PDB file of C-alpha atoms in Angstrom:
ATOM      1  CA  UNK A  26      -8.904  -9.237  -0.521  1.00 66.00           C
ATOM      2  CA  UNK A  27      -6.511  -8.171   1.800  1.00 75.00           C
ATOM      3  CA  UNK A  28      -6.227  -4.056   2.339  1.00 76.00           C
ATOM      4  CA  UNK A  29      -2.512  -3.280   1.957  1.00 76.00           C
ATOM      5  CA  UNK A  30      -3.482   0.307   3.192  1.00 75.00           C
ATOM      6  CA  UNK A  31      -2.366   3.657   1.332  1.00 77.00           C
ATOM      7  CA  UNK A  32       0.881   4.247  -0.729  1.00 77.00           C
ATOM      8  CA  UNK A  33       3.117   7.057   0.293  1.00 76.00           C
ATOM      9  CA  UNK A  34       4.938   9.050  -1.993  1.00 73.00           C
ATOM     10  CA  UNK A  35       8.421   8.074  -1.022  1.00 72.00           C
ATOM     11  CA  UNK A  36       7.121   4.877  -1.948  1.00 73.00           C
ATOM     12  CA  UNK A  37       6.631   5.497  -5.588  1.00 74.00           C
ATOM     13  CA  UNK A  38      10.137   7.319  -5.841  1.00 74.00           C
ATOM     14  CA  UNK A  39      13.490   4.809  -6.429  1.00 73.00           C
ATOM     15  CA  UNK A  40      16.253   4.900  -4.103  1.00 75.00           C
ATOM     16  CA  UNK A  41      20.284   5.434  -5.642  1.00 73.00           C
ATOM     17  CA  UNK A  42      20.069   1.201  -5.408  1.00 76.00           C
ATOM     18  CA  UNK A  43      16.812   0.960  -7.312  1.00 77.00           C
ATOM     19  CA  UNK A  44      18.111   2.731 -10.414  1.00 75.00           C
ATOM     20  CA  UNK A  45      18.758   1.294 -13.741  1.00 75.00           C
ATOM     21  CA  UNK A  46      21.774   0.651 -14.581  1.00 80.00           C
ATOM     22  CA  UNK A  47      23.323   3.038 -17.467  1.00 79.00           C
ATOM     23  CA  UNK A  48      25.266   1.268 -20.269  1.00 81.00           C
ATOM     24  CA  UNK A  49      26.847   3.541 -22.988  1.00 80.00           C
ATOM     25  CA  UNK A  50      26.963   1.731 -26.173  1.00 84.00           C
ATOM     26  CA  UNK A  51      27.157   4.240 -28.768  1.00 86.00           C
ATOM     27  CA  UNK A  52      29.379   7.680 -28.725  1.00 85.00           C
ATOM     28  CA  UNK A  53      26.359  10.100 -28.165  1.00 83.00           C
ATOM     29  CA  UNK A  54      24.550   7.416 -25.779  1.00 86.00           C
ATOM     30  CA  UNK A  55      23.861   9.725 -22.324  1.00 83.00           C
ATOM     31  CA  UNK A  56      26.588   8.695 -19.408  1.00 84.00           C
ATOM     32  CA  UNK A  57      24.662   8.031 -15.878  1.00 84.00           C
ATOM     33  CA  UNK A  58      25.815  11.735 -14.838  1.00 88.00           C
ATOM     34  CA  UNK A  59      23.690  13.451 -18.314  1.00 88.00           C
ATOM     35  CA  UNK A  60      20.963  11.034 -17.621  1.00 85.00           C
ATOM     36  CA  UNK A  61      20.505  12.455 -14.357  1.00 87.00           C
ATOM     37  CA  UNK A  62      21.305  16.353 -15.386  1.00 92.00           C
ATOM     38  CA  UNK A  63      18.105  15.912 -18.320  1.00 91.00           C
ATOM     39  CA  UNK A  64      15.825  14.654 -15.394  1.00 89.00           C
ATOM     40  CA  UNK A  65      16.664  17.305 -13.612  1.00 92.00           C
ATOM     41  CA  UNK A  66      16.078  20.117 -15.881  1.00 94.00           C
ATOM     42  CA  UNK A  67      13.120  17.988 -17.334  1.00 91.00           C
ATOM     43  CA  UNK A  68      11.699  18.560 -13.656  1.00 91.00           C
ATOM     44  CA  UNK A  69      12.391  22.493 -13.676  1.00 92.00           C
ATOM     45  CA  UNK A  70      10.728  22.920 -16.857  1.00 91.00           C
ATOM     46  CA  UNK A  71       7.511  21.252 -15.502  1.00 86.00           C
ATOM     47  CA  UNK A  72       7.523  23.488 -12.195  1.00 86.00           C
ATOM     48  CA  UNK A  73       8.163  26.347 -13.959  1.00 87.00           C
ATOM     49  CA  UNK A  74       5.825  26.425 -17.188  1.00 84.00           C
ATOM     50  CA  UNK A  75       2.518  27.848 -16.705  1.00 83.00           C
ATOM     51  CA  UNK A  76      -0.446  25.857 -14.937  1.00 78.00           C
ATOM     52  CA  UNK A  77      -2.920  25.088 -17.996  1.00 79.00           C
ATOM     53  CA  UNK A  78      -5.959  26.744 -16.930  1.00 82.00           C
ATOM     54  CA  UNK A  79      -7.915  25.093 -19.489  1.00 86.00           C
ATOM     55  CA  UNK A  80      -8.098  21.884 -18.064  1.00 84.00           C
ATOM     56  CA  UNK A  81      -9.885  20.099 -15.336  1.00 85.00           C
ATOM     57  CA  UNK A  82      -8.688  20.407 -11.656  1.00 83.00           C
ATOM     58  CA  UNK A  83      -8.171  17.701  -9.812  1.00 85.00           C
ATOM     59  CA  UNK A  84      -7.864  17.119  -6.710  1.00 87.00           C
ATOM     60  CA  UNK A  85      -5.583  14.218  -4.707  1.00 85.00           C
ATOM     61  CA  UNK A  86      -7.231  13.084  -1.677  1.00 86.00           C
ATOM     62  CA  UNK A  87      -4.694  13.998   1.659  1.00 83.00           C
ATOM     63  CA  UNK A  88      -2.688  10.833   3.031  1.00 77.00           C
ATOM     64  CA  UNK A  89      -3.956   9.307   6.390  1.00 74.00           C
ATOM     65  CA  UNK A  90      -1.861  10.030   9.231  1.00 66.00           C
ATOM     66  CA  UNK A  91       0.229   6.852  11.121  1.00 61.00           C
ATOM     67  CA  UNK A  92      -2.766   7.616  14.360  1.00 57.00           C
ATOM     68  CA  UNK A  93      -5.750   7.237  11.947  1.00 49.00           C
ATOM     69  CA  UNK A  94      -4.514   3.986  10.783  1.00 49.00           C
ATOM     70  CA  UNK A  95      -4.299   1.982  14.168  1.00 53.00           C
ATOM     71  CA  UNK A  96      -8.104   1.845  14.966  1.00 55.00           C
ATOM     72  CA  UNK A  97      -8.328   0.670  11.921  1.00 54.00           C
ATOM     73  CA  UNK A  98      -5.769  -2.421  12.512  1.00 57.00           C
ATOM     74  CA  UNK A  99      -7.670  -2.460  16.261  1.00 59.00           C
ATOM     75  CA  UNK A 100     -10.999  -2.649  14.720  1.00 62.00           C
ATOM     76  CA  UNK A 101     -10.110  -5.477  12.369  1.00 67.00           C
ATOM     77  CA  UNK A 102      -8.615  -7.294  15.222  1.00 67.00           C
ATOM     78  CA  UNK A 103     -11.896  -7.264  17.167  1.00 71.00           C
ATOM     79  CA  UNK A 104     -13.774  -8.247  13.716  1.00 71.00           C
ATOM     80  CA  UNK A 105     -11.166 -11.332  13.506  1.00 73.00           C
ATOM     81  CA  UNK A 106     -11.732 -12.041  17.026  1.00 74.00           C
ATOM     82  CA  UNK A 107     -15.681 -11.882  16.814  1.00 75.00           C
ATOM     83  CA  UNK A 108     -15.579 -14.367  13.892  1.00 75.00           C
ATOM     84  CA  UNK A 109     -12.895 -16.521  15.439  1.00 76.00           C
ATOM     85  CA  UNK A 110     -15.453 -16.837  18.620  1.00 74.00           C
ATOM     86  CA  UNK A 111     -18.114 -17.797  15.892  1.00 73.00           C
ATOM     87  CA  UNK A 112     -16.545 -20.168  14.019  1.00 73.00           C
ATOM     88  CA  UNK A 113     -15.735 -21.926  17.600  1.00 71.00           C
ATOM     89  CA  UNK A 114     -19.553 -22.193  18.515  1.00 70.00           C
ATOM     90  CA  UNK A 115     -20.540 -23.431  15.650  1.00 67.00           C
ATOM     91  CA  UNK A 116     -17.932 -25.738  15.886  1.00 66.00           C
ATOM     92  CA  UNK A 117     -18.759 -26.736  19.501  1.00 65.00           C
ATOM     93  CA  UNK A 118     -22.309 -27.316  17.709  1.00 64.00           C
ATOM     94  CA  UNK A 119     -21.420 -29.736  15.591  1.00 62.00           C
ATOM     95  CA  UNK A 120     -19.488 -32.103  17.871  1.00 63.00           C
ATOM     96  CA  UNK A 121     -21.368 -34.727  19.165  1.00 62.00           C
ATOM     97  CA  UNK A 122     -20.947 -35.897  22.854  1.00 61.00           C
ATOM     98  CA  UNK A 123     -21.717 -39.554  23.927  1.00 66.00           C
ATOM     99  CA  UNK A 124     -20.545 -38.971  27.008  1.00 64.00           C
ATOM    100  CA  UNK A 125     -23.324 -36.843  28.399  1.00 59.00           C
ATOM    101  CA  UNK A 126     -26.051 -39.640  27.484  1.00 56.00           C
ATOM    102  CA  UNK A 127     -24.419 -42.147  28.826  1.00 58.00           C
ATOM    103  CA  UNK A 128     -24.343 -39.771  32.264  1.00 55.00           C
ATOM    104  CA  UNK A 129     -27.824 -39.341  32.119  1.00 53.00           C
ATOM    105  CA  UNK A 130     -29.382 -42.571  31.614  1.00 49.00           C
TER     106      UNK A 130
END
């Protein structure tokens, strides 16, 4: 499997072009502009209601830095390398040579 590496949190969050598109069907349907008024106050409400202490605390684990990840890409470019010089041997290995008998007889 290939790693594709940690996911930032800008990442997870849509841009203005990667919204849906609001249609208004109905009279009472929410326009774009109430749609994005209710997420708002949706989000106030949640930073502003009391933590609930009775349930388990968990804890995210901190995002890698940018310099953390490059040994990591250097360290699977030596691995790649290292099997790449493997493969070759056993490559070399397998091919037979006619020419060297013929040079020793």
């Amino acid at each position: 499997r290939e790693d594709l590496g940690a996911i930032a949190d800008e990442d997870l969050q849509d841009t203005e072009e990667e919204q849906p598109t609001v249609v208004v069907l109905n009279p009472g349907d929410l326009t774009a502009e109430e749609a994005v008024q209710e997420t708002e106050r949706l989000k106030k409400e949640t930073e502003e209601s009391p933590a609930d202490l009775s349930s388990r605390i968990v804890f995210k684990a901190p995002s890698k830095s940018k310099s953390t990840e490059k040994p990591k890409e250097q360290s699977s470019k030596r691995k790649q390398d290292s099997q790449d010089k493997k493969s070759k041997k056993l490559k070399n290995k397998k091919l037979l040579s006619f020419d060297e008998e013929e040079e020793d007889n």
